[in-house]
Amino acid sequence: MAQTKPSSECRPRGRPPVRSDEETKRIVIEAARHAFAVDGYAATSTEELARGAGISTKTLYRLFPGKAALFEAMCADRLERLLSDVNLQANNQADIETSLAAVLVACADLALDPEVVALQRMVLQQSATFPDLAANFYRDGIARTASALAGWLRDQVKKKRLALDDVDQAAGMMIGMMVSAPQRAAIYASVTLPSRKEIERRAQACAAILLDGCRGASR
């Protein structure tokens, strides 16, 4: 006799749906971002991170080999949002000055985010004790941000919208001009981070400075 499936009345009730590993990783990363920014890297334990994400430490270690790997994943996750914004802006058909300013705003959205600045402050404080932490933050955050901007600039050079001999150098200079001063002021002097309007005005000024010296012949 063929067995019939149990009716919905016979199914266990009240059980929460099982989360996928990707969803759980997302929750852990968000919990880690807050914990690291508030308490610092050294003072945050894996037990606290697991509790904040609502999982066991065993599950945490299954998803991330350790606290350093979690910090690296968190930085990489934050950067992917920047890369998405840069790629989106690269496809718009606005004039070059408007396009460049928009890309610089996308870079600033990451670099001048209050939690990212708090993380950078924490990395500076802990760099002597945890040198790999600083190296990973530079590689996954600072260096890749400049690389993303360099990729966008390289595309504009190919389209003859810009004339640049060294796009990597130009990208580093533009990142420095756009975010370094506000970052340093926030980290070392506790100066309030710029508002959205201030960021947009700064991006327009930075774009104008660059373009005055390297507009392509077609412009």
Tab-separated table of C-alpha atoms in Angstrom:
chain	number	residue	atom	x	y	z
A	1	MET	CA	0.000	0.000	0.000
A	2	ALA	CA	1.433	3.349	-1.021
A	3	GLN	CA	2.282	5.682	1.818
A	4	THR	CA	0.685	9.097	1.817
A	5	LYS	CA	2.451	12.292	2.819
A	6	PRO	CA	1.506	13.600	6.264
A	7	SER	CA	-0.965	16.431	6.246
A	8	SER	CA	0.086	19.945	7.279
A	9	GLU	CA	-1.656	19.372	10.641
A	10	CYS	CA	0.822	16.597	11.444
A	11	ARG	CA	3.937	18.619	10.662
A	12	PRO	CA	5.953	20.044	13.567
A	13	ARG	CA	5.020	23.608	14.258
A	14	GLY	CA	7.003	26.498	15.669
A	15	ARG	CA	10.373	25.499	14.240
A	16	PRO	CA	12.268	28.404	12.681
A	17	PRO	CA	13.366	27.882	9.079
A	18	VAL	CA	16.905	26.584	8.636
A	19	ARG	CA	19.255	29.324	7.438
A	20	SER	CA	21.705	28.716	4.628
A	21	ASP	CA	25.426	29.114	5.288
A	22	GLU	CA	25.507	32.233	3.101
A	23	GLU	CA	22.715	33.858	5.087
A	24	THR	CA	24.409	32.929	8.353
A	25	LYS	CA	27.715	34.358	7.123
A	26	ARG	CA	25.969	37.616	6.303
A	27	ILE	CA	24.524	37.802	9.825
A	28	VAL	CA	27.933	37.011	11.375
A	29	ILE	CA	29.666	39.678	9.271
A	30	GLU	CA	27.118	42.312	10.301
A	31	ALA	CA	27.488	41.354	13.965
A	32	ALA	CA	31.287	41.452	13.646
A	33	ARG	CA	31.246	44.852	11.950
A	34	HIS	CA	29.395	46.345	14.885
A	35	ALA	CA	31.396	44.529	17.576
A	36	PHE	CA	34.796	45.381	16.112
A	37	ALA	CA	33.862	49.034	15.625
A	38	VAL	CA	32.501	49.411	19.178
A	39	ASP	CA	34.813	47.206	21.266
A	40	GLY	CA	37.940	46.847	19.128
A	41	TYR	CA	39.545	43.778	17.615
A	42	ALA	CA	41.506	42.519	20.632
A	43	ALA	CA	38.638	42.967	23.093
A	44	THR	CA	36.105	41.130	20.931
A	45	SER	CA	36.006	37.380	21.536
A	46	THR	CA	34.741	34.723	19.165
A	47	GLU	CA	32.208	33.758	21.843
A	48	GLU	CA	30.784	37.294	21.790
A	49	LEU	CA	30.683	37.281	17.993
A	50	ALA	CA	28.821	33.957	17.980
A	51	ARG	CA	26.298	35.222	20.549
A	52	GLY	CA	25.782	38.428	18.590
A	53	ALA	CA	24.977	36.388	15.488
A	54	GLY	CA	22.775	33.909	17.366
A	55	ILE	CA	24.940	30.881	16.565
A	56	SER	CA	27.319	28.541	18.388
A	57	THR	CA	31.087	29.027	18.378
A	58	LYS	CA	31.320	25.671	16.595
A	59	THR	CA	29.227	27.061	13.725
A	60	LEU	CA	31.283	30.247	13.704
A	61	TYR	CA	34.537	28.313	13.312
A	62	ARG	CA	32.981	26.150	10.607
A	63	LEU	CA	32.175	29.261	8.583
A	64	PHE	CA	35.315	31.248	9.427
A	65	PRO	CA	38.650	29.659	10.495
A	66	GLY	CA	39.240	32.377	13.074
A	67	LYS	CA	38.715	35.980	14.105
A	68	ALA	CA	41.300	37.279	11.609
A	69	ALA	CA	39.539	35.476	8.749
A	70	LEU	CA	36.225	36.968	9.866
A	71	PHE	CA	37.721	40.472	9.944
A	72	GLU	CA	39.136	39.956	6.454
A	73	ALA	CA	35.759	38.704	5.170
A	74	MET	CA	34.046	41.714	6.706
A	75	CYS	CA	36.424	44.127	4.931
A	76	ALA	CA	36.000	42.264	1.648
A	77	ASP	CA	32.210	42.381	2.011
A	78	ARG	CA	32.303	46.136	2.542
A	79	LEU	CA	34.539	46.566	-0.496
A	80	GLU	CA	32.232	44.565	-2.776
A	81	ARG	CA	29.594	47.244	-2.243
A	82	LEU	CA	32.073	49.848	-3.463
A	83	LEU	CA	33.018	47.772	-6.508
A	84	SER	CA	29.347	47.423	-7.403
A	85	ASP	CA	28.890	51.193	-7.232
A	86	VAL	CA	31.999	51.870	-9.335
A	87	ASN	CA	30.926	49.406	-12.020
A	88	LEU	CA	27.465	50.932	-12.113
A	89	GLN	CA	28.841	54.433	-12.596
A	90	ALA	CA	31.255	53.256	-15.283
A	91	ASN	CA	28.300	52.470	-17.531
A	92	ASN	CA	26.498	55.782	-17.313
A	93	GLN	CA	26.595	58.166	-20.255
A	94	ALA	CA	27.048	61.450	-18.363
A	95	ASP	CA	29.883	63.843	-19.181
A	96	ILE	CA	33.307	62.825	-17.888
A	97	GLU	CA	33.410	65.344	-15.040
A	98	THR	CA	30.026	64.239	-13.692
A	99	SER	CA	30.986	60.567	-14.109
A	100	LEU	CA	34.323	60.978	-12.319
A	101	ALA	CA	32.723	62.902	-9.455
A	102	ALA	CA	30.125	60.123	-9.071
A	103	VAL	CA	32.846	57.460	-8.920
A	104	LEU	CA	34.753	59.463	-6.307
A	105	VAL	CA	31.582	59.747	-4.232
A	106	ALA	CA	31.253	55.938	-4.450
A	107	CYS	CA	34.827	55.601	-3.151
A	108	ALA	CA	34.088	58.051	-0.326
A	109	ASP	CA	30.918	56.150	0.598
A	110	LEU	CA	33.189	53.287	1.647
A	111	ALA	CA	36.269	55.116	2.938
A	112	LEU	CA	34.341	57.743	4.937
A	113	ASP	CA	31.664	55.442	6.289
A	114	PRO	CA	31.614	55.958	10.095
A	115	GLU	CA	32.065	52.248	10.830
A	116	VAL	CA	34.888	51.914	8.304
A	117	VAL	CA	36.681	54.895	9.871
A	118	ALA	CA	36.168	53.330	13.304
A	119	LEU	CA	37.642	50.085	11.979
A	120	GLN	CA	40.618	51.925	10.522
A	121	ARG	CA	41.195	53.614	13.881
A	122	MET	CA	41.064	50.210	15.535
A	123	VAL	CA	43.502	48.710	13.012
A	124	LEU	CA	45.985	51.523	13.661
A	125	GLN	CA	45.731	50.957	17.407
A	126	GLN	CA	46.230	47.193	17.099
A	127	SER	CA	48.745	47.106	14.229
A	128	ALA	CA	51.779	46.572	16.469
A	129	THR	CA	50.149	43.602	18.217
A	130	PHE	CA	48.362	42.212	15.149
A	131	PRO	CA	50.467	43.153	12.082
A	132	ASP	CA	48.522	40.794	9.801
A	133	LEU	CA	45.372	42.718	10.637
A	134	ALA	CA	46.834	45.936	9.224
A	135	ALA	CA	48.273	44.159	6.174
A	136	ASN	CA	44.928	42.535	5.369
A	137	PHE	CA	43.037	45.796	5.852
A	138	TYR	CA	45.410	47.547	3.457
A	139	ARG	CA	45.208	44.761	0.866
A	140	ASP	CA	41.448	44.204	1.027
A	141	GLY	CA	40.434	47.807	1.584
A	142	ILE	CA	42.834	50.595	0.690
A	143	ALA	CA	44.716	48.887	-2.160
A	144	ARG	CA	41.632	47.382	-3.794
A	145	THR	CA	39.749	50.659	-3.566
A	146	ALA	CA	42.527	52.361	-5.520
A	147	SER	CA	42.578	49.407	-7.930
A	148	ALA	CA	38.825	49.765	-8.544
A	149	LEU	CA	39.237	53.450	-9.361
A	150	ALA	CA	42.243	52.663	-11.580
A	151	GLY	CA	40.125	50.190	-13.540
A	152	TRP	CA	37.493	52.846	-14.138
A	153	LEU	CA	40.125	55.410	-15.199
A	154	ARG	CA	41.720	52.851	-17.544
A	155	ASP	CA	38.355	52.345	-19.246
A	156	GLN	CA	37.976	56.108	-19.732
A	157	VAL	CA	41.465	56.296	-21.266
A	158	LYS	CA	40.512	53.561	-23.743
A	159	LYS	CA	37.427	55.583	-24.679
A	160	LYS	CA	39.675	58.641	-25.134
A	161	ARG	CA	37.721	60.580	-22.532
A	162	LEU	CA	40.912	60.984	-20.478
A	163	ALA	CA	44.632	61.159	-21.240
A	164	LEU	CA	46.699	59.546	-18.464
A	165	ASP	CA	50.158	57.984	-18.609
A	166	ASP	CA	49.850	56.104	-15.285
A	167	VAL	CA	46.299	55.309	-14.199
A	168	ASP	CA	47.419	53.493	-11.028
A	169	GLN	CA	49.341	56.528	-9.845
A	170	ALA	CA	46.439	58.817	-10.737
A	171	ALA	CA	43.999	56.593	-8.848
A	172	GLY	CA	46.145	56.673	-5.727
A	173	MET	CA	46.425	60.448	-5.929
A	174	MET	CA	42.680	60.858	-6.382
A	175	ILE	CA	41.854	58.539	-3.473
A	176	GLY	CA	44.274	60.490	-1.307
A	177	MET	CA	42.823	63.824	-2.368
A	178	MET	CA	39.249	62.634	-1.888
A	179	VAL	CA	39.370	60.855	1.473
A	180	SER	CA	42.738	61.103	3.262
A	181	ALA	CA	42.282	64.518	4.881
A	182	PRO	CA	38.741	63.831	6.217
A	183	GLN	CA	39.866	60.383	7.427
A	184	ARG	CA	42.891	61.759	9.297
A	185	ALA	CA	40.811	64.539	10.845
A	186	ALA	CA	38.247	62.006	12.075
A	187	ILE	CA	40.773	59.447	13.337
A	188	TYR	CA	43.311	61.727	15.007
A	189	ALA	CA	41.275	64.796	15.956
A	190	SER	CA	37.757	63.349	16.322
A	191	VAL	CA	36.479	65.814	13.718
A	192	THR	CA	32.985	65.012	12.428
A	193	LEU	CA	32.983	63.205	9.097
A	194	PRO	CA	31.763	65.262	6.121
A	195	SER	CA	28.071	65.263	5.249
A	196	ARG	CA	26.771	63.880	1.955
A	197	LYS	CA	26.619	67.362	0.448
A	198	GLU	CA	30.187	68.079	1.587
A	199	ILE	CA	31.367	64.784	0.063
A	200	GLU	CA	29.671	65.617	-3.244
A	201	ARG	CA	31.231	69.099	-3.313
A	202	ARG	CA	34.640	67.619	-2.534
A	203	ALA	CA	34.222	65.044	-5.327
A	204	GLN	CA	33.339	67.773	-7.825
A	205	ALA	CA	36.404	69.795	-6.804
A	206	CYS	CA	38.704	66.736	-7.046
A	207	ALA	CA	37.302	65.818	-10.470
A	208	ALA	CA	37.835	69.365	-11.734
A	209	ILE	CA	41.451	69.414	-10.508
A	210	LEU	CA	42.239	66.157	-12.314
A	211	LEU	CA	40.435	67.026	-15.527
A	212	ASP	CA	42.049	70.437	-15.879
A	213	GLY	CA	45.328	68.615	-16.461
A	214	CYS	CA	44.357	65.515	-18.417
A	215	ARG	CA	41.270	65.998	-20.563
A	216	GLY	CA	41.338	63.883	-23.708
A	217	ALA	CA	41.541	65.500	-27.128
A	218	SER	CA	37.911	64.572	-27.858
A	219	ARG	CA	36.620	66.608	-24.896
